[in-house]
């Protein structure tokens, strides 16, 4: 069995970064650490959310001598409007990703680049959405399902179809509070309209619309994205893989896939397995082709192919600094524009593929569904041809890597629980063994740890500290996004990590044969966590908000994270944040996001930058929920 010494500590990860930083100096390259220094101290008005440039009479900012902008908007209106715009942008990103995936589904065919891999999931969804399935060709069903899904973005009336998947108590809350999400585009556009000059100045109305817009992401765009991705590329299953920079190979052609939308990376991964390309790589002196992932694209391809994961968000420059990357292929979101000039310091080809993320200095190959596979093969060949341009003087691949077990969507969790107790009760399966373990106190509760890393705090440190402390206290963790990759890099996704757990959690891990942190996917897959929590609530016979289950984003940075936090709070689940949302300049907004939403949804934010204090409040929160349930 592993011991504590087998973990990769944050200090060890930082030591690798320091060596790579030296290479950056040697090649005169700038990194995020340099730019972060140049941006510090950050603009106080921006930090506090009290700068408005929503019209050209401004920009206006709130100061001791100016308590209102030119139009009369006060700090609460300005901070509230900025906050809602952030949620709208985050919702747009996840949802537009989902829309792209729906278009891929619409273009599937037996002969084309994209196929239906999970036919049963497609049929289930078709039946849920009222699409005829009997005696029909699977691709005809797929195209009709895609059309129904696309209508979720712009339908003139009605609410998101997936809200019916939530527990009835939750649906009632949304109805009574008038925050049921309508068409996704409508919620985003309404948010932008409400925050236009001369519209809503009431912070509570802005927060309510934020909850509703977030819901159109979580129970709309994100859930659609996850479902359709599973249909196209297969519902993930448990796989063993590895993570951290040591997954780059000195004697292979290294290709990194980075971003979020797997439509591109799936083709690259599949093309890299074509025998003639592998043979071609060998003719160029390489031992083969090594595809690795970064950020959420890494999560997507790891869960479906076992592709190894090079790292998370703030590691994207480190990957290039190894000098070992022949090509980095990116799709959308979380991609530093800085990768273009950095790749020029090495032989790396930096390839962008989406009209949504155009970056100067990149090679732009716009991916089209009908030619995707041929395009991917062309890129692989380009990367192979680039292998000979590698400069041995600039090569440094840290050896650090860890084993990881990934791929626990709800279906896999239920399957594992079924394996223990044979408690399968209906076609949805049952979480009752998990409910029983929580009721008995063997597990104290569960936490979804999600989100990015962020230079505002020591990168990865808060994740790591919080994860260790929760495991020690018998709290099961589910993780997505870059948080899941901290666990990967540290070695916490290994079943052997059970030695870090309290006796109860260790027993559960052994019985169910799972690691103590379950990897549930990319950030869009937080929709899986919504279904997991709702499934547990259903099997328990309570509402989400009563469960000793919470969300935590210790190092979040993106607009998507704010949208996510809003759909999690709207779903009745408390969210513990290690980075403050940018509304501090308004006492009313601070009150609304921490306490005010509790009157609307039963949940709110708990914010603390200190990871030790944050994890203590998580444990206290879980115990308070247990006490209220009488367990
Ligand atoms: Fe200033 Fe009002 Fe215009 Fe904002 S909307 S920039 S506060 S005048
Ligand atoms: S990639 S949104 S840094 S989790 Fe999803 Fe990571 Fe955050 Fe991007």
XYZ file of C-alpha atoms and ligand atoms in Angstrom:
647
model
C 0.000 0.000 0.000
C 1.119 3.531 -0.759
C 2.140 5.877 2.019
C 2.032 9.629 2.415
C 5.516 9.767 0.900
C 4.100 8.604 -2.412
C 2.031 11.738 -2.915
C 3.418 14.399 -5.215
C 3.384 17.463 -3.006
C 2.750 21.008 -4.131
C 6.402 21.724 -3.275
C 7.540 19.037 -5.722
C 5.271 20.430 -8.421
C 6.644 23.906 -7.728
C 10.205 22.594 -8.036
C 9.397 21.358 -11.573
C 7.871 24.726 -12.389
C 10.987 26.528 -11.119
C 13.195 24.506 -13.484
C 10.881 25.228 -16.398
C 10.820 28.891 -15.430
C 14.594 28.880 -15.806
C 14.183 27.577 -19.353
C 11.726 30.424 -19.978
C 14.439 32.876 -18.878
C 17.001 31.154 -21.108
C 14.788 31.512 -24.188
C 13.661 35.034 -23.166
C 10.051 33.920 -22.835
C 7.524 35.528 -20.558
C 5.159 33.419 -18.396
C 1.998 34.086 -16.421
C 4.106 34.656 -13.295
C 5.831 37.615 -15.021
C 2.581 39.052 -16.293
C 0.905 38.553 -12.925
C 3.670 40.575 -11.298
C 3.150 43.351 -13.841
C -0.580 43.401 -13.121
C -0.156 43.650 -9.346
C -1.667 45.468 -7.536
C -4.869 44.864 -9.435
C -7.307 47.699 -10.092
C -9.282 48.120 -6.871
C -12.424 49.284 -8.659
C -12.428 46.219 -10.860
C -11.731 43.950 -7.911
C -14.658 45.392 -5.994
C -16.940 45.396 -9.036
C -17.714 49.110 -8.832
C -16.470 50.335 -12.195
C -19.151 50.679 -14.866
C -18.562 51.202 -18.596
C -21.985 50.171 -19.774
C -22.422 53.504 -21.564
C -20.151 56.129 -23.047
C -21.003 58.763 -20.428
C -18.658 56.647 -18.306
C -16.600 54.850 -17.332
C -17.911 55.674 -13.871
C -16.462 54.368 -10.649
C -17.652 54.603 -7.094
C -15.336 56.488 -4.729
C -15.626 58.269 -1.393
C -16.524 61.479 -3.219
C -18.665 59.883 -5.937
C -21.279 57.535 -4.572
C -23.114 57.337 -7.899
C -22.293 57.144 -11.596
C -23.423 59.912 -13.950
C -26.824 58.233 -14.469
C -27.248 57.784 -10.716
C -26.405 54.070 -10.536
C -24.956 53.308 -7.109
C -22.376 50.704 -6.032
C -25.073 48.050 -5.589
C -26.497 48.533 -9.076
C -23.063 48.617 -10.695
C -21.687 45.582 -8.839
C -24.947 43.686 -9.430
C -24.944 44.468 -13.138
C -21.314 43.417 -13.513
C -22.030 40.204 -11.634
C -24.996 39.339 -13.843
C -22.964 40.042 -16.991
C -20.327 37.621 -15.716
C -22.965 34.917 -15.255
C -24.356 35.591 -18.729
C -20.890 35.219 -20.270
C -20.219 31.998 -18.380
C -23.599 30.590 -19.368
C -22.929 31.527 -22.992
C -19.611 29.668 -23.006
C -20.884 26.362 -21.684
C -24.088 26.575 -23.652
C -22.541 27.555 -26.959
C -20.169 24.612 -26.521
C -23.301 22.457 -26.135
C -24.839 24.011 -29.236
C -21.737 23.115 -31.253
C -21.966 19.533 -30.012
C -25.632 19.416 -31.055
C -24.622 20.519 -34.543
C -22.095 17.680 -34.623
C -24.896 15.254 -33.673
C -27.031 16.747 -36.427
C -24.266 15.943 -38.918
C -23.598 12.373 -37.822
C -23.921 9.589 -40.375
C -22.825 5.984 -40.720
C -20.207 7.012 -43.295
C -19.047 10.353 -41.832
C -16.351 11.335 -39.293
C -18.813 11.384 -36.381
C -20.999 8.495 -35.266
C -23.437 7.637 -32.506
C -21.439 5.617 -29.976
C -23.963 5.302 -27.155
C -27.155 4.275 -28.933
C -29.004 3.400 -25.716
C -28.363 6.850 -24.255
C -29.652 8.408 -27.481
C -32.806 6.296 -27.371
C -33.371 7.136 -23.698
C -33.008 10.838 -24.432
C -35.245 10.595 -27.500
C -37.954 8.999 -25.358
C -37.485 11.631 -22.628
C -37.890 14.350 -25.261
C -40.802 12.714 -27.119
C -38.890 11.816 -30.278
C -40.201 8.653 -32.000
C -37.758 5.742 -31.859
C -39.711 2.645 -32.872
C -38.356 1.047 -36.031
C -36.335 4.127 -36.989
C -32.747 4.417 -38.206
C -30.473 5.502 -35.347
C -29.199 8.473 -37.357
C -32.710 9.704 -38.098
C -33.369 9.614 -34.349
C -30.062 11.423 -33.711
C -30.928 14.225 -36.106
C -34.376 14.721 -34.570
C -32.928 14.736 -31.049
C -30.387 17.352 -32.190
C -33.197 19.520 -33.537
C -35.141 19.298 -30.271
C -31.948 20.126 -28.332
C -31.244 23.139 -30.520
C -34.719 24.464 -29.763
C -33.767 24.621 -26.067
C -31.703 27.661 -26.998
C -34.402 29.749 -28.635
C -37.848 28.297 -28.078
C -40.381 31.090 -27.624
C -42.072 29.606 -24.558
C -41.731 26.945 -21.872
C -38.819 26.027 -19.646
C -35.686 23.903 -19.993
C -36.705 20.280 -20.501
C -34.137 18.877 -18.095
C -35.532 20.681 -15.034
C -37.996 17.774 -14.819
C -35.016 15.630 -13.788
C -34.686 17.593 -10.534
C -36.428 16.423 -7.338
C -40.066 17.651 -7.203
C -39.283 19.763 -4.110
C -36.610 21.629 -6.087
C -38.862 22.174 -9.072
C -41.431 23.624 -6.707
C -38.873 26.095 -5.311
C -37.929 27.242 -8.813
C -41.578 27.652 -9.764
C -42.557 29.539 -6.614
C -39.518 31.788 -6.840
C -40.119 32.380 -10.547
C -36.610 31.357 -11.551
C -37.427 28.392 -13.809
C -35.023 28.749 -16.725
C -36.545 29.545 -20.096
C -34.698 29.255 -23.443
C -30.939 29.578 -22.864
C -30.421 32.408 -25.339
C -33.344 34.232 -23.790
C -31.863 34.110 -20.292
C -28.523 35.398 -21.574
C -30.098 38.142 -23.669
C -32.439 39.147 -20.843
C -29.396 39.447 -18.562
C -27.622 41.709 -21.038
C -30.795 43.732 -21.535
C -31.378 44.123 -17.780
C -27.839 45.425 -17.350
C -27.955 47.891 -20.226
C -27.718 51.552 -19.279
C -31.008 52.748 -17.845
C -32.403 49.349 -16.835
C -32.330 47.318 -13.595
C -30.683 49.020 -10.631
C -32.166 46.725 -7.970
C -29.423 44.264 -6.896
C -31.885 41.610 -5.738
C -33.536 41.511 -9.175
C -30.102 41.182 -10.759
C -29.169 38.315 -8.430
C -32.471 36.537 -9.159
C -31.841 36.768 -12.877
C -28.329 35.432 -12.193
C -29.841 32.364 -10.521
C -32.207 31.824 -13.424
C -29.470 32.294 -16.030
C -27.214 29.916 -14.118
C -30.023 27.351 -14.111
C -30.306 27.636 -17.899
C -26.667 26.566 -17.949
C -26.659 23.764 -15.368
C -30.025 22.189 -16.206
C -29.806 23.403 -19.810
C -26.631 24.020 -21.783
C -24.189 22.042 -19.645
C -26.516 19.073 -19.207
C -27.256 19.030 -22.936
C -23.512 19.235 -23.660
C -22.744 16.294 -21.388
C -25.586 14.104 -22.691
C -24.832 14.695 -26.350
C -21.085 14.246 -25.855
C -21.768 10.860 -24.256
C -24.035 9.914 -27.162
C -21.392 10.906 -29.708
C -18.241 9.642 -28.078
C -19.483 7.127 -25.518
C -20.497 7.452 -21.875
C -17.228 7.346 -19.916
C -16.177 4.214 -18.102
C -13.586 3.653 -15.424
C -10.060 3.773 -16.838
C -6.531 3.883 -15.565
C -4.316 6.673 -16.787
C -1.493 8.942 -15.633
C -1.095 12.629 -14.973
C 1.465 15.435 -14.802
C 4.311 16.598 -17.026
C 6.043 13.220 -16.885
C 3.490 11.909 -19.394
C 5.384 13.698 -22.187
C 7.747 11.269 -23.917
C 11.292 12.099 -24.927
C 11.359 9.685 -27.853
C 7.875 10.156 -29.219
C 6.016 12.793 -31.206
C 4.156 14.692 -28.476
C 0.830 16.278 -29.386
C -1.149 18.168 -26.734
C -4.929 18.653 -26.987
C -6.210 21.565 -24.905
C -9.525 23.330 -24.320
C -13.017 21.917 -23.795
C -14.947 20.749 -26.846
C -14.050 17.104 -27.529
C -15.333 17.143 -31.128
C -11.830 18.217 -32.205
C -9.705 16.253 -29.744
C -11.636 13.012 -30.376
C -10.613 13.196 -34.030
C -6.981 13.917 -33.140
C -6.894 10.977 -30.716
C -8.475 8.642 -33.282
C -6.204 9.821 -36.100
C -3.105 9.221 -33.953
C -4.033 5.523 -33.862
C -3.983 5.166 -37.667
C -1.271 2.612 -38.433
C 0.154 4.426 -41.430
C 0.695 7.547 -39.288
C 2.318 5.580 -36.479
C 4.594 3.947 -39.080
C 5.316 7.349 -40.578
C 6.401 8.636 -37.159
C 8.827 5.716 -36.936
C 10.360 6.611 -40.296
C 11.143 10.006 -38.762
C 13.040 8.475 -35.856
C 10.281 8.613 -33.219
C 9.046 5.573 -31.332
C 5.415 6.570 -31.880
C 2.813 9.280 -31.326
C 1.986 10.407 -27.803
C -1.264 12.341 -27.377
C -1.703 14.041 -24.002
C -4.388 16.379 -22.694
C -4.568 19.720 -20.890
C -7.401 21.370 -18.950
C -10.894 20.013 -19.582
C -10.099 18.490 -22.962
C -7.718 16.273 -20.987
C -10.599 15.160 -18.775
C -12.771 14.375 -21.801
C -10.224 12.208 -23.613
C -8.891 10.602 -20.438
C -12.370 9.367 -19.488
C -13.110 7.943 -22.920
C -9.700 6.756 -24.135
C -7.392 6.707 -21.128
C -5.329 9.496 -22.760
C -2.844 10.782 -20.208
C -3.194 14.246 -18.697
C -0.284 16.710 -18.805
C -1.826 19.160 -16.384
C -4.344 21.834 -15.558
C -4.927 25.488 -16.383
C -1.811 27.172 -14.971
C 0.340 24.363 -16.325
C -0.369 25.164 -19.975
C 2.807 27.192 -20.428
C 4.890 24.644 -18.522
C 3.927 22.023 -21.081
C 5.418 24.097 -23.902
C 8.470 25.006 -21.809
C 9.519 21.345 -21.781
C 10.566 21.859 -25.416
C 9.118 18.410 -26.099
C 5.841 19.362 -27.751
C 5.649 19.028 -31.517
C 2.134 20.401 -31.676
C -0.465 21.894 -29.369
C -4.022 21.712 -30.757
C -6.603 23.859 -29.012
C -10.363 24.213 -29.317
C -12.226 26.643 -27.018
C -11.973 28.267 -23.558
C -9.144 28.675 -21.026
C -6.471 28.967 -23.714
C -3.809 31.599 -23.032
C -3.175 33.818 -26.076
C 0.366 33.781 -24.647
C 0.794 30.264 -26.036
C 1.325 31.697 -29.531
C 4.470 33.770 -28.769
C 5.693 31.099 -26.352
C 5.464 28.380 -29.005
C 7.674 30.555 -31.238
C 10.485 30.206 -28.692
C 10.431 26.466 -29.456
C 9.722 24.317 -32.498
C 6.090 23.793 -31.369
C 3.260 24.234 -33.886
C 0.370 25.976 -32.141
C -2.904 25.120 -33.891
C -6.267 26.783 -33.271
C -9.382 25.128 -34.656
C -12.479 27.116 -33.745
C -13.863 30.446 -34.984
C -14.742 31.025 -31.308
C -11.066 31.086 -30.250
C -8.950 32.812 -32.920
C -5.461 33.628 -31.633
C -2.875 35.705 -33.510
C 0.311 33.761 -34.207
C -1.420 30.380 -34.398
C -1.910 28.075 -37.366
C -5.680 28.208 -37.920
C -7.337 25.050 -39.191
C -11.084 25.465 -38.887
C -12.565 22.094 -38.059
C -15.567 21.021 -40.134
C -17.651 18.007 -39.215
C -17.585 16.503 -42.712
C -13.787 16.704 -43.099
C -12.750 16.438 -39.428
C -10.996 13.090 -39.622
C -8.970 14.007 -42.716
C -8.047 17.349 -41.113
C -6.922 15.558 -37.952
C -4.749 13.174 -39.961
C -3.179 16.162 -41.750
C -2.337 17.762 -38.413
C -0.788 14.579 -37.059
C 1.425 14.379 -40.143
C 2.466 18.000 -39.652
C 3.408 17.232 -36.041
C 5.416 14.173 -37.099
C 7.308 16.225 -39.677
C 8.085 18.697 -36.909
C 9.736 16.076 -34.676
C 13.110 16.537 -36.367
C 13.028 20.257 -35.506
C 13.164 19.597 -31.773
C 16.132 21.317 -30.082
C 17.804 18.915 -27.645
C 19.403 21.883 -25.842
C 15.978 23.161 -24.805
C 14.561 19.800 -23.780
C 13.546 19.174 -20.170
C 10.719 16.814 -19.256
C 10.168 16.559 -15.500
C 9.813 12.926 -14.487
C 6.880 13.678 -12.190
C 3.680 11.736 -12.856
C 1.106 9.729 -10.934
C -1.354 6.931 -11.627
C -4.998 7.948 -11.773
C -8.316 6.210 -12.094
C -10.808 8.322 -14.003
C -14.290 8.015 -15.487
C -17.041 7.988 -12.864
C -20.189 9.412 -14.458
C -23.425 8.650 -12.546
C -23.838 5.413 -14.500
C -20.498 4.098 -13.242
C -21.152 5.188 -9.648
C -24.484 3.365 -9.659
C -22.868 0.309 -11.243
C -20.253 0.188 -8.488
C -22.874 0.631 -5.767
C -25.022 -2.071 -7.370
C -22.034 -4.383 -7.316
C -21.855 -4.116 -3.542
C -25.441 -4.600 -2.478
C -27.372 -5.840 -5.451
C -29.794 -3.052 -4.655
C -30.701 -2.187 -8.236
C -34.336 -1.127 -7.989
C -35.288 0.410 -11.289
C -33.852 1.419 -14.631
C -32.321 4.509 -13.029
C -30.416 2.403 -10.515
C -30.112 3.407 -6.912
C -27.829 5.426 -4.681
C -29.292 3.785 -1.562
C -26.014 2.229 -0.425
C -24.460 5.711 -0.466
C -27.492 7.113 1.375
C -27.193 4.361 3.993
C -23.466 5.003 4.441
C -24.127 8.713 5.011
C -27.033 8.022 7.365
C -24.910 5.600 9.371
C -22.124 8.184 9.590
C -19.572 5.919 7.899
C -19.441 8.733 5.381
C -20.036 12.148 6.933
C -21.053 13.595 3.579
C -19.737 14.474 0.140
C -18.168 17.486 -1.532
C -17.946 18.340 -5.224
C -14.586 20.078 -5.701
C -14.460 21.858 -9.016
C -12.903 24.736 -10.870
C -9.681 26.225 -11.991
C -6.440 27.348 -10.437
C -5.676 31.017 -10.027
C -2.539 33.127 -9.402
C -4.445 35.060 -6.728
C -3.662 32.148 -4.427
C -0.805 29.652 -4.390
C -1.755 27.484 -7.379
C -3.176 24.069 -6.515
C -2.382 24.465 -2.807
C -5.938 25.157 -1.608
C -7.308 22.224 -3.594
C -4.700 19.922 -2.167
C -5.115 21.001 1.456
C -8.904 20.880 1.310
C -8.943 17.474 -0.373
C -6.604 15.932 2.208
C -8.576 17.289 5.138
C -11.942 16.146 3.754
C -10.647 12.635 3.105
C -9.232 12.480 6.615
C -12.698 13.362 7.915
C -14.555 10.644 5.978
C -15.970 12.969 3.347
C -16.170 11.493 -0.155
C -15.071 13.840 -2.941
C -16.253 14.050 -6.524
C -14.155 16.269 -8.767
C -14.230 17.781 -12.240
C -12.202 20.216 -14.305
C -8.821 21.456 -13.212
C -9.591 20.513 -9.591
C -9.757 16.866 -10.684
C -6.361 17.307 -12.241
C -4.816 18.586 -9.030
C -5.937 15.278 -7.551
C -4.463 13.484 -10.568
C -1.091 15.231 -10.284
C -0.915 14.611 -6.567
C -1.789 10.917 -6.878
C -5.126 11.215 -5.077
C -7.125 9.558 -7.866
C -5.386 6.307 -7.141
C -7.298 3.639 -5.206
C -4.213 3.412 -3.014
C -4.905 6.958 -1.820
C -7.307 5.362 0.656
C -4.513 5.508 3.229
C -5.254 9.228 3.453
C -8.849 8.581 4.473
C -10.532 8.196 7.803
C -11.580 4.660 8.728
C -15.157 5.055 7.421
C -14.277 6.368 3.988
C -11.486 3.829 3.663
C -13.976 1.046 4.351
C -16.374 2.396 1.722
C -13.569 2.666 -0.857
C -12.515 -0.925 -0.213
C -16.058 -2.260 -0.305
C -17.109 -0.406 -3.437
C -13.651 -0.667 -5.020
C -13.297 3.037 -5.779
C -10.710 5.750 -5.125
C -11.745 8.303 -2.463
C -11.962 11.035 -5.095
C -14.202 10.212 -8.028
C -13.264 11.871 -11.312
C -16.539 12.929 -12.960
C -15.181 14.788 -15.970
C -14.769 18.273 -17.396
C -16.311 21.488 -16.079
C -19.349 21.010 -18.338
C -19.846 17.700 -16.506
C -20.748 19.423 -13.258
C -24.187 18.692 -14.689
C -23.389 15.074 -13.771
C -22.907 16.214 -10.159
C -26.343 17.879 -10.260
C -27.868 14.546 -11.297
C -25.857 12.670 -8.682
C -27.026 14.954 -5.867
C -30.593 14.916 -7.155
C -30.499 11.111 -7.400
C -29.316 10.851 -3.812
C -32.022 13.287 -2.701
C -34.606 11.211 -4.587
C -33.478 7.972 -2.945
C -33.370 9.672 0.454
C -36.778 11.308 0.026
C -35.519 14.819 0.832
C -34.649 17.990 -1.093
C -31.058 18.651 -2.260
C -30.628 21.424 0.241
C -31.107 19.073 3.198
C -28.273 16.748 2.183
C -24.808 16.920 3.799
C -23.417 17.536 0.324
C -21.830 20.802 -0.793
C -19.831 22.301 -3.643
C -16.398 23.898 -3.382
C -14.357 25.941 -5.863
C -11.222 26.933 -3.940
C -9.299 28.521 -6.826
C -11.887 29.419 -9.460
C -11.142 32.093 -12.031
C -13.495 31.962 -15.034
C -16.863 33.495 -15.828
C -18.100 29.946 -16.328
C -17.320 29.275 -12.666
C -19.637 32.103 -11.581
C -22.411 30.699 -13.751
C -21.778 27.242 -12.283
C -21.849 28.597 -8.732
C -25.247 30.104 -9.512
C -26.786 26.891 -10.788
C -25.356 24.960 -7.852
C -26.807 27.458 -5.345
C -30.090 27.429 -7.293
C -30.080 23.654 -6.975
C -30.087 24.069 -3.196
C -26.414 23.259 -2.651
C -24.081 25.542 -0.662
C -20.958 26.685 -2.516
C -17.672 27.277 -0.667
C -15.398 29.686 -2.530
C -11.712 30.420 -1.992
C -11.718 33.463 -4.285
C -14.096 36.370 -3.734
C -16.577 37.209 -6.479
C -15.927 40.776 -7.676
C -18.797 42.488 -5.844
C -17.057 43.507 -2.628
C -17.702 47.199 -3.254
C -21.398 46.623 -2.571
C -22.475 45.582 0.908
C -25.894 44.674 -0.497
C -24.430 42.374 -3.130
C -22.176 40.684 -0.573
C -25.214 40.091 1.621
C -27.283 38.836 -1.300
C -24.782 36.231 -2.528
C -23.962 34.887 0.924
C -27.344 35.157 2.719
C -29.974 36.625 0.401
C -30.057 33.636 -1.943
C -30.786 31.363 1.032
C -34.268 32.896 1.198
C -34.746 32.119 -2.494
C -33.082 28.720 -3.023
C -32.052 27.573 0.468
C -28.336 27.872 -0.325
C -25.603 30.483 -0.700
C -21.868 31.166 -0.862
C -19.431 30.788 2.000
C -16.241 32.654 1.094
C -12.825 32.296 2.708
C -9.418 32.646 1.081
C -7.700 30.576 3.748
C -7.964 26.892 2.782
C -7.712 25.695 6.384
C -10.554 27.972 7.451
C -12.554 27.102 4.345
C -12.329 23.370 4.895
C -13.255 23.829 8.542
C -16.390 25.678 7.508
C -17.201 22.920 4.987
C -16.951 20.295 7.721
C -19.057 22.436 10.060
C -21.624 22.932 7.295
C -21.836 19.185 6.665
C -22.270 18.464 10.374
C -24.982 21.133 10.647
C -26.904 19.487 7.771
C -26.539 16.104 9.456
C -27.837 17.497 12.731
C -30.848 19.034 10.974
C -31.638 15.620 9.460
C -31.320 14.035 12.886
C -28.401 11.807 11.891
Fe -21.847 55.614 -15.690
Fe -24.459 54.953 -15.533
Fe -23.181 54.888 -17.904
Fe -22.597 53.088 -16.017
S -24.559 53.314 -17.072
S -21.140 54.215 -17.298
S -22.826 54.293 -14.128
S -23.549 56.691 -16.631
S -10.552 24.115 -17.841
S -12.889 26.743 -16.580
S -9.572 26.481 -15.895
S -11.709 24.196 -14.524
Fe -12.460 23.662 -17.689
Fe -9.975 24.412 -15.843
Fe -11.541 26.306 -14.980
Fe -10.917 26.228 -17.479
